[in-house]
């Protein structure tokens, strides 16, 4: 075993990841430039990391060589008060892994990376896997990971979209108390934080509250839309992703986190409609969203507004202590 970027040329590692057949994150949207999207993804996976956070390794030789992309997440670790890491991928640098391939080498490599992480205080590791990546799913299951969440991605072309208007506005700092309360008290038991018995419910609630506060005042989002009332208890945060519009060849934006308290029953579909109008107003051509496969009400709302299914992925987690 060796650190992935210690004994290997960075360009060679990048070429190996390209050969491995990693999917571009937004490749489910046909209009996105896949080469650019993958390049951005690889830039992120191979960016310089603090030595305390870097558990990217190479393991095995020849046909058994596998590369594991694992890193500590400083923000998550500080928030939850434990060592949290993300497993991005385990790949064969020679080429894509066939669906029915043996996963023994991958399991051995993942085990080595987890052991290294555990030696440096990591005790909580999660990762997402595309639902089509059968070898990846088997590798994580054989490595002791548990399924925590299944997500669906939907998307919509905004150019010709038409929808009703509703009284909504951008959130302000004065709205934070009511929105934070709604985020804390309106629980989705199937999101990966509330669904995971290893995360105390009060921490999951606190995370939702932190996200909405940071979305309005801390740069987590580019905009947050709310019903145009005093002390609203419903919201949808939005990221524009403008820095990638030219490279993608598509002005793609993302509604991120939505909460609708009982007081605003019926407002979810209205908020998403208003988000669509808002995105068109700032020049976006396309939007995508993510939710749990169990969230039938949200998926029905999206389909009512014209959103189409894009892809599914699973979230797995393993505890190291």
mmCIF file of C-alpha atoms in Angstrom:
data_model
loop_
_atom_site.group_PDB
_atom_site.id
_atom_site.type_symbol
_atom_site.label_atom_id
_atom_site.label_comp_id
_atom_site.label_asym_id
_atom_site.label_seq_id
_atom_site.Cartn_x
_atom_site.Cartn_y
_atom_site.Cartn_z
ATOM 1 C CA UNK A 1 0.000 0.000 0.000
ATOM 2 C CA UNK A 2 1.177 3.533 -0.749
ATOM 3 C CA UNK A 3 -0.250 7.026 -0.734
ATOM 4 C CA UNK A 4 -1.745 7.512 -4.172
ATOM 5 C CA UNK A 5 0.060 10.719 -5.103
ATOM 6 C CA UNK A 6 3.369 10.078 -3.323
ATOM 7 C CA UNK A 7 4.945 7.679 -5.812
ATOM 8 C CA UNK A 8 2.802 8.322 -8.859
ATOM 9 C CA UNK A 9 2.850 11.157 -11.339
ATOM 10 C CA UNK A 10 -0.300 13.287 -10.994
ATOM 11 C CA UNK A 11 -0.939 13.141 -14.737
ATOM 12 C CA UNK A 12 -0.627 9.363 -14.643
ATOM 13 C CA UNK A 13 -3.105 9.118 -11.773
ATOM 14 C CA UNK A 14 -5.532 11.320 -13.666
ATOM 15 C CA UNK A 15 -5.179 9.144 -16.752
ATOM 16 C CA UNK A 16 -5.827 6.048 -14.637
ATOM 17 C CA UNK A 17 -9.014 7.550 -13.229
ATOM 18 C CA UNK A 18 -10.143 8.410 -16.751
ATOM 19 C CA UNK A 19 -9.482 4.830 -17.874
ATOM 20 C CA UNK A 20 -11.426 3.514 -14.884
ATOM 21 C CA UNK A 21 -14.628 4.895 -16.377
ATOM 22 C CA UNK A 22 -15.735 7.262 -13.625
ATOM 23 C CA UNK A 23 -19.046 8.857 -14.539
ATOM 24 C CA UNK A 24 -19.341 12.667 -14.729
ATOM 25 C CA UNK A 25 -21.656 13.748 -11.890
ATOM 26 C CA UNK A 26 -24.116 15.540 -14.187
ATOM 27 C CA UNK A 27 -23.803 13.186 -17.142
ATOM 28 C CA UNK A 28 -27.457 12.205 -16.782
ATOM 29 C CA UNK A 29 -28.309 15.571 -18.363
ATOM 30 C CA UNK A 30 -27.746 15.094 -22.082
ATOM 31 C CA UNK A 31 -26.867 18.723 -22.819
ATOM 32 C CA UNK A 32 -23.985 18.860 -20.316
ATOM 33 C CA UNK A 33 -20.470 18.635 -21.749
ATOM 34 C CA UNK A 34 -19.397 15.320 -20.223
ATOM 35 C CA UNK A 35 -15.670 15.887 -20.714
ATOM 36 C CA UNK A 36 -15.750 19.175 -18.836
ATOM 37 C CA UNK A 37 -17.981 17.746 -16.102
ATOM 38 C CA UNK A 38 -15.624 14.809 -15.566
ATOM 39 C CA UNK A 39 -12.586 17.108 -15.598
ATOM 40 C CA UNK A 40 -14.083 19.213 -12.787
ATOM 41 C CA UNK A 41 -14.828 16.024 -10.835
ATOM 42 C CA UNK A 42 -11.266 14.752 -11.256
ATOM 43 C CA UNK A 43 -9.854 18.146 -10.265
ATOM 44 C CA UNK A 44 -11.772 17.816 -7.003
ATOM 45 C CA UNK A 45 -10.697 14.228 -6.365
ATOM 46 C CA UNK A 46 -7.026 15.025 -7.012
ATOM 47 C CA UNK A 47 -6.787 18.450 -5.377
ATOM 48 C CA UNK A 48 -4.058 18.951 -2.752
ATOM 49 C CA UNK A 49 -5.160 17.836 0.722
ATOM 50 C CA UNK A 50 -3.720 18.409 4.148
ATOM 51 C CA UNK A 51 -1.740 15.318 5.130
ATOM 52 C CA UNK A 52 -4.144 14.805 8.068
ATOM 53 C CA UNK A 53 -7.049 14.500 5.632
ATOM 54 C CA UNK A 54 -5.490 12.471 2.826
ATOM 55 C CA UNK A 55 -6.212 8.732 2.795
ATOM 56 C CA UNK A 56 -6.021 8.265 -0.983
ATOM 57 C CA UNK A 57 -4.042 5.079 -1.550
ATOM 58 C CA UNK A 58 -2.886 2.588 -4.125
ATOM 59 C CA UNK A 59 -3.112 -1.077 -3.113
ATOM 60 C CA UNK A 60 -2.054 -4.322 -4.770
ATOM 61 C CA UNK A 61 -0.074 -5.003 -7.923
ATOM 62 C CA UNK A 62 -0.785 -5.955 -11.499
ATOM 63 C CA UNK A 63 -4.319 -7.172 -12.053
ATOM 64 C CA UNK A 64 -5.051 -6.658 -8.342
ATOM 65 C CA UNK A 65 -4.029 -2.987 -8.219
ATOM 66 C CA UNK A 66 -6.818 -0.737 -6.988
ATOM 67 C CA UNK A 67 -6.909 2.948 -6.104
ATOM 68 C CA UNK A 68 -9.025 4.166 -3.196
ATOM 69 C CA UNK A 69 -10.069 7.817 -2.992
ATOM 70 C CA UNK A 70 -10.833 8.522 0.667
ATOM 71 C CA UNK A 71 -10.555 11.823 2.524
ATOM 72 C CA UNK A 72 -11.342 13.289 5.919
ATOM 73 C CA UNK A 73 -13.980 16.037 5.903
ATOM 74 C CA UNK A 74 -12.845 18.771 8.325
ATOM 75 C CA UNK A 75 -16.176 20.655 8.471
ATOM 76 C CA UNK A 76 -18.216 17.505 9.093
ATOM 77 C CA UNK A 77 -15.707 16.237 11.644
ATOM 78 C CA UNK A 78 -15.871 19.488 13.598
ATOM 79 C CA UNK A 79 -19.662 19.666 13.442
ATOM 80 C CA UNK A 80 -20.296 16.111 14.628
ATOM 81 C CA UNK A 81 -17.329 15.939 16.998
ATOM 82 C CA UNK A 82 -15.936 12.771 15.433
ATOM 83 C CA UNK A 83 -13.651 11.788 12.573
ATOM 84 C CA UNK A 84 -15.795 11.817 9.420
ATOM 85 C CA UNK A 85 -14.448 10.759 6.026
ATOM 86 C CA UNK A 86 -15.874 10.279 2.557
ATOM 87 C CA UNK A 87 -15.076 7.365 0.269
ATOM 88 C CA UNK A 88 -15.328 8.754 -3.259
ATOM 89 C CA UNK A 89 -14.392 5.649 -5.224
ATOM 90 C CA UNK A 90 -12.360 2.474 -5.471
ATOM 91 C CA UNK A 91 -11.188 1.974 -9.052
ATOM 92 C CA UNK A 92 -9.173 -0.328 -11.266
ATOM 93 C CA UNK A 93 -6.757 2.017 -13.068
ATOM 94 C CA UNK A 94 -6.561 -0.357 -16.039
ATOM 95 C CA UNK A 95 -10.177 0.171 -17.076
ATOM 96 C CA UNK A 96 -13.873 -0.078 -16.127
ATOM 97 C CA UNK A 97 -14.911 -2.951 -13.858
ATOM 98 C CA UNK A 98 -17.424 -5.302 -15.552
ATOM 99 C CA UNK A 99 -20.757 -5.719 -13.724
ATOM 100 C CA UNK A 100 -20.093 -9.352 -12.727
ATOM 101 C CA UNK A 101 -16.388 -8.941 -11.923
ATOM 102 C CA UNK A 102 -14.833 -10.370 -8.778
ATOM 103 C CA UNK A 103 -14.485 -7.668 -6.119
ATOM 104 C CA UNK A 104 -11.834 -9.288 -3.924
ATOM 105 C CA UNK A 105 -9.093 -6.825 -4.870
ATOM 106 C CA UNK A 106 -11.399 -3.851 -4.287
ATOM 107 C CA UNK A 107 -12.460 -5.167 -0.883
ATOM 108 C CA UNK A 108 -8.811 -5.617 0.133
ATOM 109 C CA UNK A 109 -7.951 -2.086 -1.003
ATOM 110 C CA UNK A 110 -10.919 -0.533 0.785
ATOM 111 C CA UNK A 111 -9.981 -2.425 3.935
ATOM 112 C CA UNK A 112 -6.438 -1.046 3.792
ATOM 113 C CA UNK A 113 -7.703 2.517 3.325
ATOM 114 C CA UNK A 114 -10.146 2.176 6.217
ATOM 115 C CA UNK A 115 -7.411 0.807 8.474
ATOM 116 C CA UNK A 116 -5.206 3.784 7.621
ATOM 117 C CA UNK A 117 -8.048 6.204 8.303
ATOM 118 C CA UNK A 118 -8.864 4.540 11.622
ATOM 119 C CA UNK A 119 -5.250 4.970 12.717
ATOM 120 C CA UNK A 120 -5.740 8.717 12.245
ATOM 121 C CA UNK A 121 -8.950 9.094 14.227
ATOM 122 C CA UNK A 122 -11.591 8.399 11.576
ATOM 123 C CA UNK A 123 -14.564 6.429 12.875
ATOM 124 C CA UNK A 124 -17.366 7.342 10.430
ATOM 125 C CA UNK A 125 -17.035 6.786 6.670
ATOM 126 C CA UNK A 126 -19.721 7.297 4.042
ATOM 127 C CA UNK A 127 -19.832 7.182 0.264
ATOM 128 C CA UNK A 128 -22.258 7.427 -2.626
ATOM 129 C CA UNK A 129 -22.480 4.833 -5.385
ATOM 130 C CA UNK A 130 -24.367 5.053 -8.663
ATOM 131 C CA UNK A 131 -27.201 2.519 -8.703
ATOM 132 C CA UNK A 132 -25.736 1.031 -11.905
ATOM 133 C CA UNK A 133 -22.336 0.392 -10.295
ATOM 134 C CA UNK A 134 -22.979 -3.178 -9.219
ATOM 135 C CA UNK A 135 -19.323 -4.029 -8.437
ATOM 136 C CA UNK A 136 -19.049 -0.875 -6.328
ATOM 137 C CA UNK A 137 -22.166 -1.800 -4.375
ATOM 138 C CA UNK A 138 -20.926 -5.347 -3.779
ATOM 139 C CA UNK A 139 -17.505 -4.058 -2.710
ATOM 140 C CA UNK A 140 -18.985 -1.768 -0.068
ATOM 141 C CA UNK A 141 -21.346 -4.434 1.235
ATOM 142 C CA UNK A 142 -18.459 -6.912 1.516
ATOM 143 C CA UNK A 143 -16.427 -4.228 3.322
ATOM 144 C CA UNK A 144 -19.006 -3.848 6.089
ATOM 145 C CA UNK A 145 -20.837 -0.760 4.830
ATOM 146 C CA UNK A 146 -24.563 -0.338 5.455
ATOM 147 C CA UNK A 147 -27.125 1.246 3.152
ATOM 148 C CA UNK A 148 -28.407 4.525 4.634
ATOM 149 C CA UNK A 149 -30.205 6.296 1.791
ATOM 150 C CA UNK A 150 -31.239 5.909 -1.844
ATOM 151 C CA UNK A 151 -31.512 9.128 -3.846
ATOM 152 C CA UNK A 152 -33.103 10.093 -7.149
ATOM 153 C CA UNK A 153 -31.954 12.950 -9.398
ATOM 154 C CA UNK A 154 -34.518 14.761 -11.547
ATOM 155 C CA UNK A 155 -34.025 17.560 -14.063
ATOM 156 C CA UNK A 156 -35.958 20.075 -16.175
ATOM 157 C CA UNK A 157 -35.280 22.252 -19.226
ATOM 158 C CA UNK A 158 -36.384 25.758 -18.262
ATOM 159 C CA UNK A 159 -36.350 27.503 -21.648
ATOM 160 C CA UNK A 160 -39.932 26.660 -22.616
ATOM 161 C CA UNK A 161 -41.251 25.970 -19.124
ATOM 162 C CA UNK A 162 -44.446 27.761 -18.130
ATOM 163 C CA UNK A 163 -45.975 27.751 -14.657
ATOM 164 C CA UNK A 164 -48.286 29.680 -12.377
ATOM 165 C CA UNK A 165 -46.899 32.450 -10.197
ATOM 166 C CA UNK A 166 -47.152 32.519 -6.409
ATOM 167 C CA UNK A 167 -46.368 35.198 -3.793
ATOM 168 C CA UNK A 168 -42.748 34.412 -2.910
ATOM 169 C CA UNK A 169 -39.622 36.429 -2.167
ATOM 170 C CA UNK A 170 -35.972 36.082 -1.263
ATOM 171 C CA UNK A 171 -35.272 35.320 2.384
ATOM 172 C CA UNK A 172 -33.516 37.898 4.558
ATOM 173 C CA UNK A 173 -31.582 37.546 7.828
ATOM 174 C CA UNK A 174 -34.767 38.568 9.662
ATOM 175 C CA UNK A 175 -36.363 35.304 8.483
ATOM 176 C CA UNK A 176 -33.688 33.086 10.001
ATOM 177 C CA UNK A 177 -35.398 32.329 13.341
ATOM 178 C CA UNK A 178 -38.615 31.015 11.760
ATOM 179 C CA UNK A 179 -36.799 29.186 8.959
ATOM 180 C CA UNK A 180 -34.313 27.601 11.364
ATOM 181 C CA UNK A 181 -37.210 26.442 13.523
ATOM 182 C CA UNK A 182 -38.918 24.915 10.488
ATOM 183 C CA UNK A 183 -35.703 23.180 9.399
ATOM 184 C CA UNK A 184 -35.177 21.775 12.896
ATOM 185 C CA UNK A 185 -38.748 20.633 13.507
ATOM 186 C CA UNK A 186 -39.799 19.366 10.051
ATOM 187 C CA UNK A 187 -38.044 15.999 9.985
ATOM 188 C CA UNK A 188 -37.602 13.759 6.951
ATOM 189 C CA UNK A 189 -36.880 10.352 8.523
ATOM 190 C CA UNK A 190 -35.354 9.059 5.284
ATOM 191 C CA UNK A 191 -32.633 11.668 4.662
ATOM 192 C CA UNK A 192 -29.232 10.173 5.358
ATOM 193 C CA UNK A 193 -28.702 12.093 8.586
ATOM 194 C CA UNK A 194 -32.040 11.282 10.202
ATOM 195 C CA UNK A 195 -32.032 7.731 8.810
ATOM 196 C CA UNK A 196 -28.638 6.851 10.282
ATOM 197 C CA UNK A 197 -28.877 5.452 13.833
ATOM 198 C CA UNK A 198 -25.221 6.402 14.327
ATOM 199 C CA UNK A 199 -26.142 10.110 14.173
ATOM 200 C CA UNK A 200 -28.088 11.395 17.207
ATOM 201 C CA UNK A 201 -31.426 12.931 16.122
ATOM 202 C CA UNK A 202 -30.558 16.196 17.840
ATOM 203 C CA UNK A 203 -27.374 16.446 15.732
ATOM 204 C CA UNK A 204 -29.329 15.823 12.534
ATOM 205 C CA UNK A 205 -31.839 18.523 13.527
ATOM 206 C CA UNK A 206 -29.029 20.907 14.430
ATOM 207 C CA UNK A 207 -27.428 20.289 11.035
ATOM 208 C CA UNK A 208 -30.616 21.243 9.189
ATOM 209 C CA UNK A 209 -30.866 24.431 11.225
ATOM 210 C CA UNK A 210 -27.207 25.240 10.571
ATOM 211 C CA UNK A 211 -27.652 24.724 6.841
ATOM 212 C CA UNK A 212 -30.542 27.140 6.500
ATOM 213 C CA UNK A 213 -28.792 29.811 8.576
ATOM 214 C CA UNK A 214 -25.614 29.395 6.525
ATOM 215 C CA UNK A 215 -27.602 29.431 3.285
ATOM 216 C CA UNK A 216 -28.992 32.868 4.088
ATOM 217 C CA UNK A 217 -25.990 34.448 5.775
ATOM 218 C CA UNK A 218 -22.991 32.178 5.224
ATOM 219 C CA UNK A 219 -22.664 31.563 1.509
ATOM 220 C CA UNK A 220 -24.004 27.993 1.452
ATOM 221 C CA UNK A 221 -26.563 29.086 -1.183
ATOM 222 C CA UNK A 222 -26.884 31.805 -3.797
ATOM 223 C CA UNK A 223 -30.548 32.419 -2.970
ATOM 224 C CA UNK A 224 -33.255 31.194 -0.603
ATOM 225 C CA UNK A 225 -36.897 31.597 -1.615
ATOM 226 C CA UNK A 226 -39.755 31.748 0.906
ATOM 227 C CA UNK A 227 -43.498 32.507 0.860
ATOM 228 C CA UNK A 228 -44.063 36.254 0.943
ATOM 229 C CA UNK A 229 -45.335 36.405 4.516
ATOM 230 C CA UNK A 230 -43.953 37.452 7.875
ATOM 231 C CA UNK A 231 -41.905 34.796 9.704
ATOM 232 C CA UNK A 232 -42.155 32.177 6.922
ATOM 233 C CA UNK A 233 -41.733 28.514 7.791
ATOM 234 C CA UNK A 234 -41.079 27.185 4.286
ATOM 235 C CA UNK A 235 -38.055 27.689 2.059
ATOM 236 C CA UNK A 236 -36.000 26.393 -0.835
ATOM 237 C CA UNK A 237 -32.290 27.124 -1.130
ATOM 238 C CA UNK A 238 -30.685 27.443 -4.562
ATOM 239 C CA UNK A 239 -27.193 27.232 -6.005
ATOM 240 C CA UNK A 240 -26.598 28.823 -9.407
ATOM 241 C CA UNK A 241 -23.280 27.077 -10.317
ATOM 242 C CA UNK A 242 -22.496 30.018 -12.616
ATOM 243 C CA UNK A 243 -18.767 29.254 -12.504
ATOM 244 C CA UNK A 244 -19.446 26.123 -14.589
ATOM 245 C CA UNK A 245 -21.993 27.420 -17.098
ATOM 246 C CA UNK A 246 -19.495 28.057 -19.874
ATOM 247 C CA UNK A 247 -17.652 24.769 -19.389
ATOM 248 C CA UNK A 248 -20.824 22.719 -19.156
ATOM 249 C CA UNK A 249 -22.198 24.386 -22.268
ATOM 250 C CA UNK A 250 -25.424 24.637 -20.284
ATOM 251 C CA UNK A 251 -26.579 27.166 -17.718
ATOM 252 C CA UNK A 252 -27.439 24.577 -15.070
ATOM 253 C CA UNK A 253 -28.664 25.468 -11.558
ATOM 254 C CA UNK A 254 -29.783 23.485 -8.517
ATOM 255 C CA UNK A 255 -32.512 23.840 -5.916
ATOM 256 C CA UNK A 256 -30.809 22.218 -2.910
ATOM 257 C CA UNK A 257 -32.671 22.081 0.416
ATOM 258 C CA UNK A 258 -36.417 22.505 0.847
ATOM 259 C CA UNK A 259 -38.561 22.479 3.974
ATOM 260 C CA UNK A 260 -42.282 23.157 4.278
ATOM 261 C CA UNK A 261 -43.760 23.277 7.792
ATOM 262 C CA UNK A 262 -47.439 22.295 8.334
ATOM 263 C CA UNK A 263 -48.419 25.963 8.455
ATOM 264 C CA UNK A 264 -47.605 26.192 4.732
ATOM 265 C CA UNK A 265 -49.252 22.967 3.623
ATOM 266 C CA UNK A 266 -49.453 22.857 -0.181
ATOM 267 C CA UNK A 267 -46.590 25.285 -0.646
ATOM 268 C CA UNK A 268 -43.891 22.860 -1.766
ATOM 269 C CA UNK A 269 -44.963 22.720 -5.415
ATOM 270 C CA UNK A 270 -45.492 26.497 -5.364
ATOM 271 C CA UNK A 271 -41.985 27.099 -4.049
ATOM 272 C CA UNK A 272 -40.404 24.908 -6.717
ATOM 273 C CA UNK A 273 -42.462 26.683 -9.383
ATOM 274 C CA UNK A 274 -41.226 30.019 -8.074
ATOM 275 C CA UNK A 275 -37.664 28.695 -7.994
ATOM 276 C CA UNK A 276 -38.053 27.766 -11.668
ATOM 277 C CA UNK A 277 -39.195 31.314 -12.462
ATOM 278 C CA UNK A 278 -36.332 32.731 -10.391
ATOM 279 C CA UNK A 279 -33.774 30.596 -12.211
ATOM 280 C CA UNK A 280 -35.085 31.633 -15.600
ATOM 281 C CA UNK A 281 -34.831 35.219 -14.428
ATOM 282 C CA UNK A 282 -31.116 34.904 -13.659
ATOM 283 C CA UNK A 283 -30.444 33.212 -17.011
ATOM 284 C CA UNK A 284 -30.435 29.509 -16.131
ATOM 285 C CA UNK A 285 -31.502 27.073 -18.856
ATOM 286 C CA UNK A 286 -31.823 23.871 -16.849
ATOM 287 C CA UNK A 287 -32.357 22.757 -13.248
ATOM 288 C CA UNK A 288 -31.745 19.552 -11.325
ATOM 289 C CA UNK A 289 -32.819 18.370 -7.886
ATOM 290 C CA UNK A 290 -32.128 15.425 -5.591
ATOM 291 C CA UNK A 291 -34.372 13.656 -3.083
ATOM 292 C CA UNK A 292 -34.833 10.288 -1.436
ATOM 293 C CA UNK A 293 -36.454 7.515 -3.477
ATOM 294 C CA UNK A 294 -38.998 7.248 -0.640
ATOM 295 C CA UNK A 295 -40.149 10.863 -1.052
ATOM 296 C CA UNK A 296 -43.215 10.162 -3.176
ATOM 297 C CA UNK A 297 -44.924 13.490 -2.495
ATOM 298 C CA UNK A 298 -41.899 15.491 -3.635
ATOM 299 C CA UNK A 299 -41.372 13.325 -6.720
ATOM 300 C CA UNK A 300 -45.042 13.735 -7.681
ATOM 301 C CA UNK A 301 -44.653 17.509 -7.323
ATOM 302 C CA UNK A 302 -41.593 17.506 -9.564
ATOM 303 C CA UNK A 303 -43.307 15.401 -12.211
ATOM 304 C CA UNK A 304 -46.328 17.696 -12.074
ATOM 305 C CA UNK A 305 -43.975 20.576 -12.899
ATOM 306 C CA UNK A 306 -42.352 18.664 -15.761
ATOM 307 C CA UNK A 307 -39.190 17.319 -14.125
ATOM 308 C CA UNK A 308 -37.874 14.026 -15.503
ATOM 309 C CA UNK A 309 -35.942 11.204 -13.851
ATOM 310 C CA UNK A 310 -32.175 11.383 -14.325
ATOM 311 C CA UNK A 311 -30.370 8.813 -12.174
ATOM 312 C CA UNK A 312 -30.319 7.057 -8.804
ATOM 313 C CA UNK A 313 -27.541 6.555 -6.278
ATOM 314 C CA UNK A 314 -27.086 4.859 -2.926
ATOM 315 C CA UNK A 315 -25.456 6.258 0.212
ATOM 316 C CA UNK A 316 -23.512 3.747 2.317
ATOM 317 C CA UNK A 317 -21.894 4.181 5.719
ATOM 318 C CA UNK A 318 -19.469 2.230 7.897
ATOM 319 C CA UNK A 319 -18.485 2.798 11.507
ATOM 320 C CA UNK A 320 -14.856 2.024 12.311
ATOM 321 C CA UNK A 321 -15.299 1.834 16.104
#
